[in-house]
GROMACS .gro file of C-alpha atoms in nm:
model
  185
    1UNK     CA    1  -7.815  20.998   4.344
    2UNK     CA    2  -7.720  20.765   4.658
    3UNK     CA    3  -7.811  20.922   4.983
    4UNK     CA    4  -7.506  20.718   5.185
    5UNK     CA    5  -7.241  20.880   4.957
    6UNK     CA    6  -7.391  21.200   4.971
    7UNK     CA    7  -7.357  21.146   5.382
    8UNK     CA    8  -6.979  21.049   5.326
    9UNK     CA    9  -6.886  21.329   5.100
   10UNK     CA   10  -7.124  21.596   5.343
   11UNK     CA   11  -6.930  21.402   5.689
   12UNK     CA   12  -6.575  21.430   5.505
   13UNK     CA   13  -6.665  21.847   5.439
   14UNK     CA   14  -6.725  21.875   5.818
   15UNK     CA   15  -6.476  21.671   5.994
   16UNK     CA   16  -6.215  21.839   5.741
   17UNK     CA   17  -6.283  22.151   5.814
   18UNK     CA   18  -6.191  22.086   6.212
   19UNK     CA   19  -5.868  21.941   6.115
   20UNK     CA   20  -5.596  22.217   6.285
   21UNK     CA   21  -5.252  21.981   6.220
   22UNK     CA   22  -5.078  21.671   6.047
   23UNK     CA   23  -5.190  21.389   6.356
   24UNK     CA   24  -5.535  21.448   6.328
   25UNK     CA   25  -5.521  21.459   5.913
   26UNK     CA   26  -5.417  21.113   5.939
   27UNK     CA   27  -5.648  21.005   6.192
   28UNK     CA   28  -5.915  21.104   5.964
   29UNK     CA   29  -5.747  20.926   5.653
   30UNK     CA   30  -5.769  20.623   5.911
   31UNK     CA   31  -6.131  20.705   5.941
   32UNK     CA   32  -6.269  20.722   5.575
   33UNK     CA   33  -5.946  20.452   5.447
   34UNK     CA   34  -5.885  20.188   5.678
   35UNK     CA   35  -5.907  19.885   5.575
   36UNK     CA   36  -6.083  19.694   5.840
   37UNK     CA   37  -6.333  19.992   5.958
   38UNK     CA   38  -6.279  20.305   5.720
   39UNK     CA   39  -6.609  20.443   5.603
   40UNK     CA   40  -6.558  20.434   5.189
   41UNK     CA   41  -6.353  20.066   5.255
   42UNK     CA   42  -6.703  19.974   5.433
   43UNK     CA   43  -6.931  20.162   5.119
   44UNK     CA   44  -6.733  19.911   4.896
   45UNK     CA   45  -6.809  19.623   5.132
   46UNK     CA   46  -7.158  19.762   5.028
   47UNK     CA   47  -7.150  19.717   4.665
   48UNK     CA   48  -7.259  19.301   4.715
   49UNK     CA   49  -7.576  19.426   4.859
   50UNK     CA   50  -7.674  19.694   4.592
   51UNK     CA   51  -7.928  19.621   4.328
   52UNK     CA   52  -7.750  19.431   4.005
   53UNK     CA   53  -7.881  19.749   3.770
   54UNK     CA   54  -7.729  20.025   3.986
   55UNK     CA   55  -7.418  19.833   4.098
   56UNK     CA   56  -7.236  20.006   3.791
   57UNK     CA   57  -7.378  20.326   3.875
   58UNK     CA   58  -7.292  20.277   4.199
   59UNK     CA   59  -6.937  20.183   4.193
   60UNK     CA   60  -6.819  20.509   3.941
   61UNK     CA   61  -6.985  20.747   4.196
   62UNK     CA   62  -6.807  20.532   4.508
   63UNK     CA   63  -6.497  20.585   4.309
   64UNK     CA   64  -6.562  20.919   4.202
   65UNK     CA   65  -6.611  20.978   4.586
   66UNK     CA   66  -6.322  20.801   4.690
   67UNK     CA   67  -6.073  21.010   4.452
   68UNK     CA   68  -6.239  21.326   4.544
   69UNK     CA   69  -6.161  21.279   4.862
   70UNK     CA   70  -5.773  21.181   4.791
   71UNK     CA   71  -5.789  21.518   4.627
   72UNK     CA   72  -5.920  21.697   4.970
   73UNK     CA   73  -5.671  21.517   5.199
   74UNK     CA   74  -5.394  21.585   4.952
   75UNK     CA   75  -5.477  21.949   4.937
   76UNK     CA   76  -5.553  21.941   5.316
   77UNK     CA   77  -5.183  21.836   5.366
   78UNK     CA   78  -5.079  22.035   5.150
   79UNK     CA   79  -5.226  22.337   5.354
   80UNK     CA   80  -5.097  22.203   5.702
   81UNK     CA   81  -4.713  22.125   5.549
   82UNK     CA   82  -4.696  22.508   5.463
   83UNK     CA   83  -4.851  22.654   5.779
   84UNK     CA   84  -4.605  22.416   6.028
   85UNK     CA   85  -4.314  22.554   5.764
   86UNK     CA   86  -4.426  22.895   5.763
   87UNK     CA   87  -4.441  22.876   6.192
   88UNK     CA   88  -4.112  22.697   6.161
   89UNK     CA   89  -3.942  22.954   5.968
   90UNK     CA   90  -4.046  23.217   6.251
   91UNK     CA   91  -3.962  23.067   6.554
   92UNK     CA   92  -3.619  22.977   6.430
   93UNK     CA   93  -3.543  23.309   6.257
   94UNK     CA   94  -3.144  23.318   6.233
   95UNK     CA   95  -3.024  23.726   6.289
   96UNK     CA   96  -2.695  23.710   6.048
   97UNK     CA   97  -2.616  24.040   6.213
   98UNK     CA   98  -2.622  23.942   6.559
   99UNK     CA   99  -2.178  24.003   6.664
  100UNK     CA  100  -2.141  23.697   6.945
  101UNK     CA  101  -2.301  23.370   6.746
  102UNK     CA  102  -2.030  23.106   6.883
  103UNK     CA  103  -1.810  22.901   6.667
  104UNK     CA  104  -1.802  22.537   6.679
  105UNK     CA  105  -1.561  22.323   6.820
  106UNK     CA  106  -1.357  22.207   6.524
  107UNK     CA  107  -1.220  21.829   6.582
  108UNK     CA  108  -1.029  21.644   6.848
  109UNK     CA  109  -0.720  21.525   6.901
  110UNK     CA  110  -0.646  21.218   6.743
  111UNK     CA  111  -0.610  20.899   6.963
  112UNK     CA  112  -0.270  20.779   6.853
  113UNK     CA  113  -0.168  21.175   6.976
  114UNK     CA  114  -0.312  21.153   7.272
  115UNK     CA  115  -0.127  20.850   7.399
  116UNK     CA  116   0.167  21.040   7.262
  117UNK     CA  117   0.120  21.304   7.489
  118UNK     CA  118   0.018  21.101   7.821
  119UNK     CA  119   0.368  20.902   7.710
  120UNK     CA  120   0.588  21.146   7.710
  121UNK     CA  121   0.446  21.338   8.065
  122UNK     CA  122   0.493  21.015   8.215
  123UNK     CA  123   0.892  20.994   8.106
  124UNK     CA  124   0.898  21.402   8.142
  125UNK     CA  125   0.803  21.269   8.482
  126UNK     CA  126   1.102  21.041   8.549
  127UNK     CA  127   1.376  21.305   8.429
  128UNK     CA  128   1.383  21.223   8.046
  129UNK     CA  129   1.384  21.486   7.785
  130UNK     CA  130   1.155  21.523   7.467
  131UNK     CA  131   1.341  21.636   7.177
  132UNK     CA  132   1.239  21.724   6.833
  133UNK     CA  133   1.457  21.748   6.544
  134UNK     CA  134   1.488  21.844   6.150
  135UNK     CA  135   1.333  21.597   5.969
  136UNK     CA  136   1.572  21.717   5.679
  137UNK     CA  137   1.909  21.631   5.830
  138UNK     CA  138   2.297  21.675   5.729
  139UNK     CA  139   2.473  21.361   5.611
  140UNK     CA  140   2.710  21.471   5.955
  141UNK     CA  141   2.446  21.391   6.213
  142UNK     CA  142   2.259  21.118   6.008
  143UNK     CA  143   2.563  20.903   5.955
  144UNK     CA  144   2.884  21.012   6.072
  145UNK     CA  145   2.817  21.120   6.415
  146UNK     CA  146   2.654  20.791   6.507
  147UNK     CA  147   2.936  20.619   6.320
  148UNK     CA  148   2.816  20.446   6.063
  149UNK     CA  149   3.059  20.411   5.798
  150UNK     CA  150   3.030  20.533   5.415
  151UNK     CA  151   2.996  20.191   5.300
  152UNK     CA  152   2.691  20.064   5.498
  153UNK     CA  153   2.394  19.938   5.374
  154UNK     CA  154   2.171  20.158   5.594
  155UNK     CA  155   2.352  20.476   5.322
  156UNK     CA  156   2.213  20.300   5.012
  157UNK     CA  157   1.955  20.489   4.766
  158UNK     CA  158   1.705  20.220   4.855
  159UNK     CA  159   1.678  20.279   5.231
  160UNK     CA  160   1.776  20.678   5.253
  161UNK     CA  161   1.575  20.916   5.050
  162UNK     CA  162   1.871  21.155   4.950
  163UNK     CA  163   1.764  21.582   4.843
  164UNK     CA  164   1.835  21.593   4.480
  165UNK     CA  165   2.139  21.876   4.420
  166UNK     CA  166   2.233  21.832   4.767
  167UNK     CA  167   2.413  21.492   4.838
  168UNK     CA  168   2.492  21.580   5.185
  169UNK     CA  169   2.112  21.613   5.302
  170UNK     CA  170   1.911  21.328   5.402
  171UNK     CA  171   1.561  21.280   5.543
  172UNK     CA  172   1.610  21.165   5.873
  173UNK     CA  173   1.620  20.816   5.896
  174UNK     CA  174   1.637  20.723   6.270
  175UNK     CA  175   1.622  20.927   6.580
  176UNK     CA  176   1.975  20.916   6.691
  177UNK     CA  177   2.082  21.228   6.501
  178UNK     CA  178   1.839  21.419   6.733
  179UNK     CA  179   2.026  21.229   7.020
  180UNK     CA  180   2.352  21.346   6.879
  181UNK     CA  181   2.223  21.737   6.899
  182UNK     CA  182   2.095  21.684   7.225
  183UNK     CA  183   2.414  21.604   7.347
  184UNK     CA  184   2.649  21.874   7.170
  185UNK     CA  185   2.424  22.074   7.395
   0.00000   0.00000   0.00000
């Protein structure tokens, strides 16, 4: 019924039909929809200088156009998404069988740890020793061996957590019990 829509639709067939990937889909999108140049956004521009009887006539087959071809680029896409999927999917093929896949690293040590560690080399390196002790510790090396007597504060159920059916075990409150085994040895 209008020759310059019939050209659109016919020009929209052709150029679609050379379209091989996603970039130059949306080139042509940019070519029939943009809004300063596209060709339909320029048929619309158009409508001002059709006749007043076929203006209605006109504008349902412009926007019959214009939503068939929505319908082609969606479908277009469409097509494209599934062929770069489908390629995707076979150039990055994962063999579960294959024995030697590699493991990943699994964290780091923790700052805090690592300035442990460069700490005590660097005393290691002056003649001190690093020594680790229970953290579950008799009431003997806790208390009595660094003489602090039964009645101090430091023995009192709000500053030592004492093992319940076992009133001479303590956890290990300061360091100086591990200082006391150190030195029986």
């Amino acid at each position: 019924m209008f020759p310059a829509l019939d050209k659109i639709k016919k020009q929209f067939d052709k150029d679609s039909e050379k379209i091989k990937d996603l970039v130059s889909l949306e080139s042509l999108e940019q070519k029939f929809f943009s809004r300063q140049s596209g060709v339909v956004t320029n048929a619309m521009k158009e409508i001002s200088t059709v006749a007043s009887e076929k203006k209605k006539a006109y504008g349902e087959a412009l926007n019959t156009l214009k939503q068939e071809l929505n319908v082609g680029f969606a479908q277009k896409k469409q097509v494209l998404e599934t062929l770069r999927w489908n390629a995707l999917a076979e150039q990055e093929a994962i063999d579960g069988t294959q024995p030697l896949i590699p493991q990943p690293s699994l964290g780091h040590i923790h700052p805090i740890s690592s300035v442990q560690y460069d700490l005590e080399d660097l005393f290691t390196s002056m003649g001190f020793m690093v020594l680790d002790g229970p953290e579950l510790e008799s009431d003997f090396y806790n208390f009595e061996a660094v003489n602090i007597p039964s009645d101090h504060p430091a023995r009192d159920m709000q500053d030592t957590f004492y093992i319940k059916d076992h009133p001479n075990w303590v956890m290990r409150t300061h360091t100086s019990s591990v200082q006391v085994r150190a030195m029986e040895k």
